[in-house]
Tab-separated table of C-alpha atoms in Angstrom:
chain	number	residue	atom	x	y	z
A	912	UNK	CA	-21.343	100.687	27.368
A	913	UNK	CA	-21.544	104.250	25.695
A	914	UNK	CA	-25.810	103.832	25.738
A	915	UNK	CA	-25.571	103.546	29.980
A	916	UNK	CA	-23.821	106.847	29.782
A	917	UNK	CA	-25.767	109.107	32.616
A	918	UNK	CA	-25.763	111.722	29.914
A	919	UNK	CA	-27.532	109.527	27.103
A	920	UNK	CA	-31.127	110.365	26.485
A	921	UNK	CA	-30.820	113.438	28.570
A	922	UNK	CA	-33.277	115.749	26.987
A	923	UNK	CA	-35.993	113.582	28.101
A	924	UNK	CA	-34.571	113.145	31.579
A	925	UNK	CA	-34.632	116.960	32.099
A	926	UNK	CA	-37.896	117.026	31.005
A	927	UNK	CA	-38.557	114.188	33.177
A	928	UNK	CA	-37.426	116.405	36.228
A	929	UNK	CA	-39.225	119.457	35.074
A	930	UNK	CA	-43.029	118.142	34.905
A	931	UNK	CA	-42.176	116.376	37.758
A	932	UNK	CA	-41.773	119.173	39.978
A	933	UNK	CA	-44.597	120.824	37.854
A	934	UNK	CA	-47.289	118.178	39.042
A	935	UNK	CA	-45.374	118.240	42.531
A	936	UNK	CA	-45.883	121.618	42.823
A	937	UNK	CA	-49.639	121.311	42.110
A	938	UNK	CA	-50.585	118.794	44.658
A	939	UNK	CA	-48.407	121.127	47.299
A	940	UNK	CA	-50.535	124.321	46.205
A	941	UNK	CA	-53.860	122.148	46.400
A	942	UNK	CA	-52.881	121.776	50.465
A	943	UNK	CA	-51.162	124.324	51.110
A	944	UNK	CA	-53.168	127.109	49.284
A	945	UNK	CA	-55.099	129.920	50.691
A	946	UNK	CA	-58.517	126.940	50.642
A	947	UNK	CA	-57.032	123.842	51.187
A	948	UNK	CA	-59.083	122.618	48.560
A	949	UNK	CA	-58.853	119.060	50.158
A	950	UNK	CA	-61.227	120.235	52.725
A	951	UNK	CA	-62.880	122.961	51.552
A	952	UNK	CA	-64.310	121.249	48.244
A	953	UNK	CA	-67.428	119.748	47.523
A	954	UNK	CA	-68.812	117.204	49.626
A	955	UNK	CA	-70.773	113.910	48.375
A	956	UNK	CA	-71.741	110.733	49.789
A	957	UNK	CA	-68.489	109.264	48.633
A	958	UNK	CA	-65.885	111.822	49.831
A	959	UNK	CA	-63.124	110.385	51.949
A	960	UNK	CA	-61.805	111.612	55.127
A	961	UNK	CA	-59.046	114.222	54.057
A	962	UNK	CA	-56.087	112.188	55.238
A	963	UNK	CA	-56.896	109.947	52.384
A	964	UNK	CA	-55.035	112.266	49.984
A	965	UNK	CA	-52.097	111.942	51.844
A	966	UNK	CA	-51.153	109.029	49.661
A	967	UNK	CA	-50.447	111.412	47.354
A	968	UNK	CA	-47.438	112.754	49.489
A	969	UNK	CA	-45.905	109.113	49.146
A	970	UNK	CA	-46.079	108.629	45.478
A	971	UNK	CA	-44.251	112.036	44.843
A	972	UNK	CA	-41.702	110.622	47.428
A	973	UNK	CA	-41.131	107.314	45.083
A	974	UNK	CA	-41.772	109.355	41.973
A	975	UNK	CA	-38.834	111.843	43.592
A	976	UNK	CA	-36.712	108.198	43.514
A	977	UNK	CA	-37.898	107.031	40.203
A	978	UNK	CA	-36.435	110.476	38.730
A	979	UNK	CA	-33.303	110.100	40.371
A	980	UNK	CA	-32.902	106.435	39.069
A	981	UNK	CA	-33.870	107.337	35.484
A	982	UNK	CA	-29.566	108.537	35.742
A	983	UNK	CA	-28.616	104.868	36.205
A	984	UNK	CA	-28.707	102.117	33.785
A	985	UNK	CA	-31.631	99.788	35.126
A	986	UNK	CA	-33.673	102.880	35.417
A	987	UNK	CA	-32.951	104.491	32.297
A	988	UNK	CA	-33.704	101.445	30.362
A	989	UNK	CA	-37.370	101.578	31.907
A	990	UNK	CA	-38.086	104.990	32.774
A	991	UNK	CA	-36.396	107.062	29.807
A	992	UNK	CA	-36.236	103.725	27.103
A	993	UNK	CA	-39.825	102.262	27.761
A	994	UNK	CA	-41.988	104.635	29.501
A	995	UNK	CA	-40.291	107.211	27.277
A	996	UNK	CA	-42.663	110.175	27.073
A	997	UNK	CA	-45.808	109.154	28.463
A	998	UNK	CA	-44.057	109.835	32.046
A	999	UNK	CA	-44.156	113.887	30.738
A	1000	UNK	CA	-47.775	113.507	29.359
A	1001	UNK	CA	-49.314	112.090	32.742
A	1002	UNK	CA	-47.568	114.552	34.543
A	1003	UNK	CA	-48.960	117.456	32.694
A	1004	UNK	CA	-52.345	115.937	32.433
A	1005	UNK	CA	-52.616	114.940	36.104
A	1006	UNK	CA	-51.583	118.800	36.898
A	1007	UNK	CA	-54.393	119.932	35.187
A	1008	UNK	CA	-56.684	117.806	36.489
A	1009	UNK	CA	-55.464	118.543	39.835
A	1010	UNK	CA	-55.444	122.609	39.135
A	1011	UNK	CA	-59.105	122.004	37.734
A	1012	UNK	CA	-60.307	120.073	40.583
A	1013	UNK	CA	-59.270	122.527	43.710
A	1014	UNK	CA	-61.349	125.452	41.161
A	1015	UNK	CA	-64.002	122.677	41.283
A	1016	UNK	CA	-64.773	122.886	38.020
A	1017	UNK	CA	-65.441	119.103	38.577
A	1018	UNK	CA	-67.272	118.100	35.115
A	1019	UNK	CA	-63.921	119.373	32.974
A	1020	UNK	CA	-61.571	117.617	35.959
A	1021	UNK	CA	-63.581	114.455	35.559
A	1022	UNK	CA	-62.696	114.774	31.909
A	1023	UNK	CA	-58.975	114.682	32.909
A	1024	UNK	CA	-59.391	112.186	35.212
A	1025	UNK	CA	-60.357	110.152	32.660
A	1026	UNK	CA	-57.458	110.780	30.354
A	1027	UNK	CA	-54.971	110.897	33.317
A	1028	UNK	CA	-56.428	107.100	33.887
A	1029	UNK	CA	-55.988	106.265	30.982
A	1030	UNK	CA	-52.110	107.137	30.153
A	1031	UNK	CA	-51.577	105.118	33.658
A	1032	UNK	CA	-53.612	102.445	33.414
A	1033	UNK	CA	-53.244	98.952	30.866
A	1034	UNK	CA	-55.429	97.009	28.560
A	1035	UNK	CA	-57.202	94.210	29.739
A	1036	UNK	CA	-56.252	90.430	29.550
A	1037	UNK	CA	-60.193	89.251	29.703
A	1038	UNK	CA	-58.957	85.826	28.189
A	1039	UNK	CA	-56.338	85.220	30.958
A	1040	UNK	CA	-59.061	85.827	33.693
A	1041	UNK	CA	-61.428	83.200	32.230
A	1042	UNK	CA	-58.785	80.973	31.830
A	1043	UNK	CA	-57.595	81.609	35.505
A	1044	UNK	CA	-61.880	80.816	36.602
A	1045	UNK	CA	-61.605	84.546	38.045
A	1046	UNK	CA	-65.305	84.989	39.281
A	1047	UNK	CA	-64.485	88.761	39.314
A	1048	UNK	CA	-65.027	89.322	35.986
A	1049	UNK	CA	-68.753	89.031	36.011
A	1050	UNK	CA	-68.574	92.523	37.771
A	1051	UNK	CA	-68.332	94.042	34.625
A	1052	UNK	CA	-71.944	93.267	33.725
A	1053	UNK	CA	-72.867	95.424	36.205
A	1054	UNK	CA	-70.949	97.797	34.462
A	1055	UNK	CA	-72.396	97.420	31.385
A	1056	UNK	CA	-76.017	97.959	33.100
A	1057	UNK	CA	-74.899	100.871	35.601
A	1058	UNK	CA	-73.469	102.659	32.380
A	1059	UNK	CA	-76.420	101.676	30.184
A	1060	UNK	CA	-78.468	103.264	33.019
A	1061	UNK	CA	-76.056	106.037	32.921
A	1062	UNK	CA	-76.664	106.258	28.953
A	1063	UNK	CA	-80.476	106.277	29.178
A	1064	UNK	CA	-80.732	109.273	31.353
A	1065	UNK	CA	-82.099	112.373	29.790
A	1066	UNK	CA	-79.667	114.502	31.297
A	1067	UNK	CA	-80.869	118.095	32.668
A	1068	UNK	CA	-81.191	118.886	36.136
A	1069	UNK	CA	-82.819	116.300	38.903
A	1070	UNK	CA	-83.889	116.777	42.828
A	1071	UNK	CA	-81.871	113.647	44.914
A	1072	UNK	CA	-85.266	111.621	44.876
A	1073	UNK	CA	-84.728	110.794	41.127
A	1074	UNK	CA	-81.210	110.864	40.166
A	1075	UNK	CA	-78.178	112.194	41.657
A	1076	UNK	CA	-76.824	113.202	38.052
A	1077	UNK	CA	-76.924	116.315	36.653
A	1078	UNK	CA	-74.676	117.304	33.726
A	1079	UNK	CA	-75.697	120.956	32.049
A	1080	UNK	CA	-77.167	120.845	28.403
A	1081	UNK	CA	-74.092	121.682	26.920
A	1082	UNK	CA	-72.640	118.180	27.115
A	1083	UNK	CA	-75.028	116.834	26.116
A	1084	UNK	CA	-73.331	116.623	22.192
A	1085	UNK	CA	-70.508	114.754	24.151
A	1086	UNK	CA	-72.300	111.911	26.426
A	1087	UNK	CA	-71.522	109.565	24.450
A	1088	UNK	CA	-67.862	109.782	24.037
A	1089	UNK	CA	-67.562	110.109	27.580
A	1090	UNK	CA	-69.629	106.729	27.718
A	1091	UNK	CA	-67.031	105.231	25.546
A	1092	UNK	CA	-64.134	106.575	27.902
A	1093	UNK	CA	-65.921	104.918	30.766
A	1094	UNK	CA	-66.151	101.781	29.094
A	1095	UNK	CA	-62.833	101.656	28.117
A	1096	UNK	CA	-61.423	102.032	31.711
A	1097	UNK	CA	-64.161	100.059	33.184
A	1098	UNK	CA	-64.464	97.433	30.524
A	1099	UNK	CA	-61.937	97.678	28.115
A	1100	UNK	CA	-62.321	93.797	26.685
A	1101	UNK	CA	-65.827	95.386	25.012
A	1102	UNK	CA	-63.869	97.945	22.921
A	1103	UNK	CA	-61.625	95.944	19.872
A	1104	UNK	CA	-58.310	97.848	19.545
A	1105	UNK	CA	-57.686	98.673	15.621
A	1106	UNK	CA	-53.995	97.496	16.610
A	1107	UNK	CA	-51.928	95.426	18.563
A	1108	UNK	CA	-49.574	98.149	19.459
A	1109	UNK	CA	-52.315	100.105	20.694
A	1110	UNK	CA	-52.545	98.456	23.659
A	1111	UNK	CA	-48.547	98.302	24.684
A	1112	UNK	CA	-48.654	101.966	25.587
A	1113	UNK	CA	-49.940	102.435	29.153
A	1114	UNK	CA	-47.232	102.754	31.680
A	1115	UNK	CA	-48.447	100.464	34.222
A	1116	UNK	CA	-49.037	98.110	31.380
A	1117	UNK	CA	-45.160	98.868	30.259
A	1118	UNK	CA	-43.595	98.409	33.823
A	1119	UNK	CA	-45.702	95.136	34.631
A	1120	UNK	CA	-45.756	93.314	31.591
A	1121	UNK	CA	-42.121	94.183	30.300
A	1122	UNK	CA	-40.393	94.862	33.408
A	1123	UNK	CA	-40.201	92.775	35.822
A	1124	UNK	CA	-38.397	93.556	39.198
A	1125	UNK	CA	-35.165	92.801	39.051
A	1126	UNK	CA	-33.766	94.348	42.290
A	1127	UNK	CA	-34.886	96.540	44.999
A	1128	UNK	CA	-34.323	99.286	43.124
A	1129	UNK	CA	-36.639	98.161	40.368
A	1130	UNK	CA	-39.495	97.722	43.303
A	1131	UNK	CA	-39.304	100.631	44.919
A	1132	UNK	CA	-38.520	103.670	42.320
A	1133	UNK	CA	-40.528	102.077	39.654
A	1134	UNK	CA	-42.814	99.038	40.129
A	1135	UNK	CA	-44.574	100.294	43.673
A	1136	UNK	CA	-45.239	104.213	42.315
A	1137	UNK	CA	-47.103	103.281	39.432
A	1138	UNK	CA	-49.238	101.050	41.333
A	1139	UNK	CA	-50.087	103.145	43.781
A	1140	UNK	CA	-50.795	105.722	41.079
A	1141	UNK	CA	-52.595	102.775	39.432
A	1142	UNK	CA	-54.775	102.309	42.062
A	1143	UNK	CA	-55.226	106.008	43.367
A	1144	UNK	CA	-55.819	106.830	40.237
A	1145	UNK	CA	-58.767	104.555	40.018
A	1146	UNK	CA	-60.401	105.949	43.294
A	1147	UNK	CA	-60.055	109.838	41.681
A	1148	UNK	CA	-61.920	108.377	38.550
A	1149	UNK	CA	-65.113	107.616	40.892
A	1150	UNK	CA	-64.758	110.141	42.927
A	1151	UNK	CA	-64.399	113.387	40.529
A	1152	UNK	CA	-67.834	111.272	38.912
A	1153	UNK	CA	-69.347	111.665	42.313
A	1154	UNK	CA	-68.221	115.782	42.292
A	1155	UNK	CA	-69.148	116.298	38.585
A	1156	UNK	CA	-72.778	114.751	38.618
A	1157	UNK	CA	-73.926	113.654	42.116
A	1158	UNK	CA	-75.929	115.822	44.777
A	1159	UNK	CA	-74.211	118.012	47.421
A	1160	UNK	CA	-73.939	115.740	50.438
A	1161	UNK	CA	-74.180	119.473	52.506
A	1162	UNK	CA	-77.447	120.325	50.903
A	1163	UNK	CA	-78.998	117.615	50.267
A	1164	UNK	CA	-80.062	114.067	51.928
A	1165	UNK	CA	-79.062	110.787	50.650
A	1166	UNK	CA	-81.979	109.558	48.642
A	1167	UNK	CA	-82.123	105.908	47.289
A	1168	UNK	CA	-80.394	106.724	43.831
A	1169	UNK	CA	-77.780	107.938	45.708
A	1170	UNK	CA	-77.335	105.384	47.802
A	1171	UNK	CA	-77.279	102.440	44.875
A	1172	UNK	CA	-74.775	104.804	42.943
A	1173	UNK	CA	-72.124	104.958	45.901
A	1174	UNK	CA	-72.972	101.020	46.838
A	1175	UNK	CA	-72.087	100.350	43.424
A	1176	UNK	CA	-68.849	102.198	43.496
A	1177	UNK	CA	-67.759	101.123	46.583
A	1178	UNK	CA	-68.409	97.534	44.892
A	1179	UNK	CA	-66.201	98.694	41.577
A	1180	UNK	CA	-63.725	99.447	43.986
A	1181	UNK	CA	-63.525	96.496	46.160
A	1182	UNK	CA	-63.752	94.323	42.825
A	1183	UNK	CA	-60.884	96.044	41.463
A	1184	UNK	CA	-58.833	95.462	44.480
A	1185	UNK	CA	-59.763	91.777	44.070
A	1186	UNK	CA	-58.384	91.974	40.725
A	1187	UNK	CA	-54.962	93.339	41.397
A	1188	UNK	CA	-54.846	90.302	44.131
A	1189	UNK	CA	-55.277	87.635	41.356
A	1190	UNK	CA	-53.337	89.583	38.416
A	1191	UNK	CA	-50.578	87.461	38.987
A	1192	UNK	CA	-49.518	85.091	41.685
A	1193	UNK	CA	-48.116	87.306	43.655
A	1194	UNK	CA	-50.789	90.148	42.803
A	1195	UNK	CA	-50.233	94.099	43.066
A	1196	UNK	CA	-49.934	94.557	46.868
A	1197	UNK	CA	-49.643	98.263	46.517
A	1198	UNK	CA	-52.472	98.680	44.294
A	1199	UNK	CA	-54.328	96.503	46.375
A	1200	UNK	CA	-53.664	99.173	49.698
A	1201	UNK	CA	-54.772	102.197	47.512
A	1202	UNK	CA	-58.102	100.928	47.051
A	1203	UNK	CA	-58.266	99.873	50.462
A	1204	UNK	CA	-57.109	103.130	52.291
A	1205	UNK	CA	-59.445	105.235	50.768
A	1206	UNK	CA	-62.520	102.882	51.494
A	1207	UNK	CA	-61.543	103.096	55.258
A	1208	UNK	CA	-61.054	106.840	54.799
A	1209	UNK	CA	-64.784	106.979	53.104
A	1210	UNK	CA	-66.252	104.803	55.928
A	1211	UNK	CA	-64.686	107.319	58.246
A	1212	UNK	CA	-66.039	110.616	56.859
A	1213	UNK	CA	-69.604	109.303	55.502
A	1214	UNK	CA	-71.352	109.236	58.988
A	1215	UNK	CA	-74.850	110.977	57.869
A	1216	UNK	CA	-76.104	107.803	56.304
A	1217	UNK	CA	-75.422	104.942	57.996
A	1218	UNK	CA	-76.119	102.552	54.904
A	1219	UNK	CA	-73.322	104.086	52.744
A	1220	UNK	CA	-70.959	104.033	56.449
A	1221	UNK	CA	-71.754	100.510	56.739
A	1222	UNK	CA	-70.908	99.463	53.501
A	1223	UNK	CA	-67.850	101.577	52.834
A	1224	UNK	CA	-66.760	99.693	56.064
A	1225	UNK	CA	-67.331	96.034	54.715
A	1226	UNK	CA	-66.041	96.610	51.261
A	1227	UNK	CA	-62.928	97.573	52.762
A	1228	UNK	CA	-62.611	94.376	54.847
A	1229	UNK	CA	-63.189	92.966	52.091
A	1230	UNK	CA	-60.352	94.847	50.183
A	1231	UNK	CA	-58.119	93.461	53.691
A	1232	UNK	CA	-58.960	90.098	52.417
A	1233	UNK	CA	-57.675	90.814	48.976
A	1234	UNK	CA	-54.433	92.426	50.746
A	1235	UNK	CA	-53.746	89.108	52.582
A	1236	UNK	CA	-53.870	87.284	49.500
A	1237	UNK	CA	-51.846	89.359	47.769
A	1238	UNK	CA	-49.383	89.103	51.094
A	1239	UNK	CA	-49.836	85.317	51.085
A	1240	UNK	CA	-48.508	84.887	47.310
A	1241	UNK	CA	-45.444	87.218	48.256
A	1242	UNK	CA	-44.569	84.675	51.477
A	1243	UNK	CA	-45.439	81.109	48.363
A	1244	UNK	CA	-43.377	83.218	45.800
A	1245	UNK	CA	-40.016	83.574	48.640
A	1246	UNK	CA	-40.612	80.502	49.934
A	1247	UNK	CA	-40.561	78.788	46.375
A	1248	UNK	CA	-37.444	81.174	45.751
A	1249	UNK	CA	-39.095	83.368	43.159
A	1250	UNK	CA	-41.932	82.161	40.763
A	1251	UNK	CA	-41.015	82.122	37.054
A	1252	UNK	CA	-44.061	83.133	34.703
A	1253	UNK	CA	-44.472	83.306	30.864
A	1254	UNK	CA	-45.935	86.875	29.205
A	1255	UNK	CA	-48.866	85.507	29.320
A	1256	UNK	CA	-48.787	84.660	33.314
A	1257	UNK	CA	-47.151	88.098	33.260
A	1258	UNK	CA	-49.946	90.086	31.847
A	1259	UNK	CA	-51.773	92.468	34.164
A	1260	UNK	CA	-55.299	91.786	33.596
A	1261	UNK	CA	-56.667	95.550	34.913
A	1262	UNK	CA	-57.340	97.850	31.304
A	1263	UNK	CA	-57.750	100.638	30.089
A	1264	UNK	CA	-57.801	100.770	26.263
């Protein structure tokens, strides 16, 4: 067939390959530059032990694979056809953020955080989790509250025994579009789309809800990067928060605010892992593992306060648990020989717009 032709859509494979090694090359200055900005940036009471970015090393390996298999049919049809040029876009935005963040100018990388988030990440399927009794979903009450807490702040400059936020007068004129962002990737069923085709174009949404495996191939070069991303990506969104508007963990104790704002997202994050286990039947394993790495790798580094250490430490068990299940509905699905689901059944339940 002339349209599985190696050669057809190649503009946008070269590109492909180009802002590849562009974002590639930014996560190997980040290490290997003159500060190591993985250790030498700033520390807060929810940085992770430095190995924890290490998972970046593996998705560039699988991203390395999903280039290569953008040349073969199967690939093509996902990776140039479907994903088309939002692959480019999250490269180039996730380079910034990443050049941005080792300069720690951490209030303009949370920024692009949030807009590398949300070219990865999918709308939400709030109907399909009530339907499915998923308990999970009252988490995002506390959402609503932590942000409307977030909201009410008169933002200026505050000592760790009131709030461990501080944002410089200048943004203030843009609070509350960043309060929209957040609710979008923390709460997206709140925010009405003004179209239905608004909310097919998120990659992970793409590759989950469109594109099911169909072979090896299909799992490892294009179904298990973007949920790693997925997840990671999730983790950087809380952290760079922590960087941009919480106190200096070297310079400053952890006070109570602090300690209900980390306890909180350590819970976000444990909840979300939950959620990739019961997206579908099978779940997101790999999601699932990001989230749970880097809340062993926060238990690990946050010794100075033992109630954040303690915590860190169950939420991640409980992220284990999630794992398991996740593990346990692969072993049902081979078992069963393969469980066949409807678009509905299909439909990751994680947003983003």
């Amino acid at each position: 067939m002339a349209n599985d032709d190696w050669k057809d859509g190649i503009f946008l494979k070269i590109i492909n390959v180009i802002v590849y090694f562009l974002f590639l090359g930014s996560n190997i200055y980040t290490i290997a530059g003159p500060e190591g900005a993985y250790r030498s940036g700033k520390e807060t009471y929810f940085t992770p032990a430095p190995y924890a970015f290490g998972i970046w090393s593996l998705i560039h390996l699988l991203l390395l694979g999903a280039i290569i298999y953008q040349f073969f049919p199967q690939g093509k049809r996902v990776i140039v056809d479907a994903i088309a040029w939002r692959f480019p876009l999250l490269a180039v935005l996730n380079a910034i953020y990443v050049n941005v963040w080792s300069r720690q100018h951490y209030v303009v990388a949370f920024i692009f955080a949030l807009l590398v988030s949300s070219t990865v990440t999918v709308r939400s399927a709030f109907p399909f989790c009530i339907r499915r009794g998923l308990t999970h979903v009252r988490f995002f009450g506390s959402v609503r509250f932590l942000f409307a807490v977030f909201h009410s702040v008169r933002f200026g400059s505050y000592t760790d025994d009131a709030m461990p936020i501080r944002l410089s007068a200048c943004l203030s004129p843009i609070r509350q579009h960043l309060y929209t962002l957040f609710l979008r990737f923390l709460a997206p069923h709140h925010i009405k789309s003004t179209s239905h085709q608004s909310h097919q174009q998120h990659i992970y949404y793409i590759v989950k809800r469109h594109h099911a495996s169909e072979s090896l191939n299909d799992e490892l070069w294009i179904h298990l990067p973007f949920s790693l991303y997925h997840g990671w990506t999730t983790v950087l969104v809380v952290l760079t928060a922590f960087e941009a508007f919480g106190v200096n963990a070297a310079t400053h104790k952890a006070g109570v605010w602090t300690k209900v704002f980390v306890f909180l997202g350590l819970f976000f994050l444990e909840a979300t892992s939950a959620t990739y286990a019961f997206s579908t039947p099978e779940g997101d394993l790999a999601a699932s593992i990001a989230i749970a790495w880097s809340l062993f790798a926060i238990f690990e580094h946050q010794t100075s306060s033992a109630f954040i250490h303690w915590s860190a430490l169950v939420f991640a068990l409980l992220s284990v648990f999630w794992i398991g299940k996740s593990l346990y509905g692969h072993f049902l699905a081979r078992r069963g020989g393969g469980v066949a689901l409807g678009d509905e059944e299909r439909q990751p339940i994680l947003g983003g717009n």
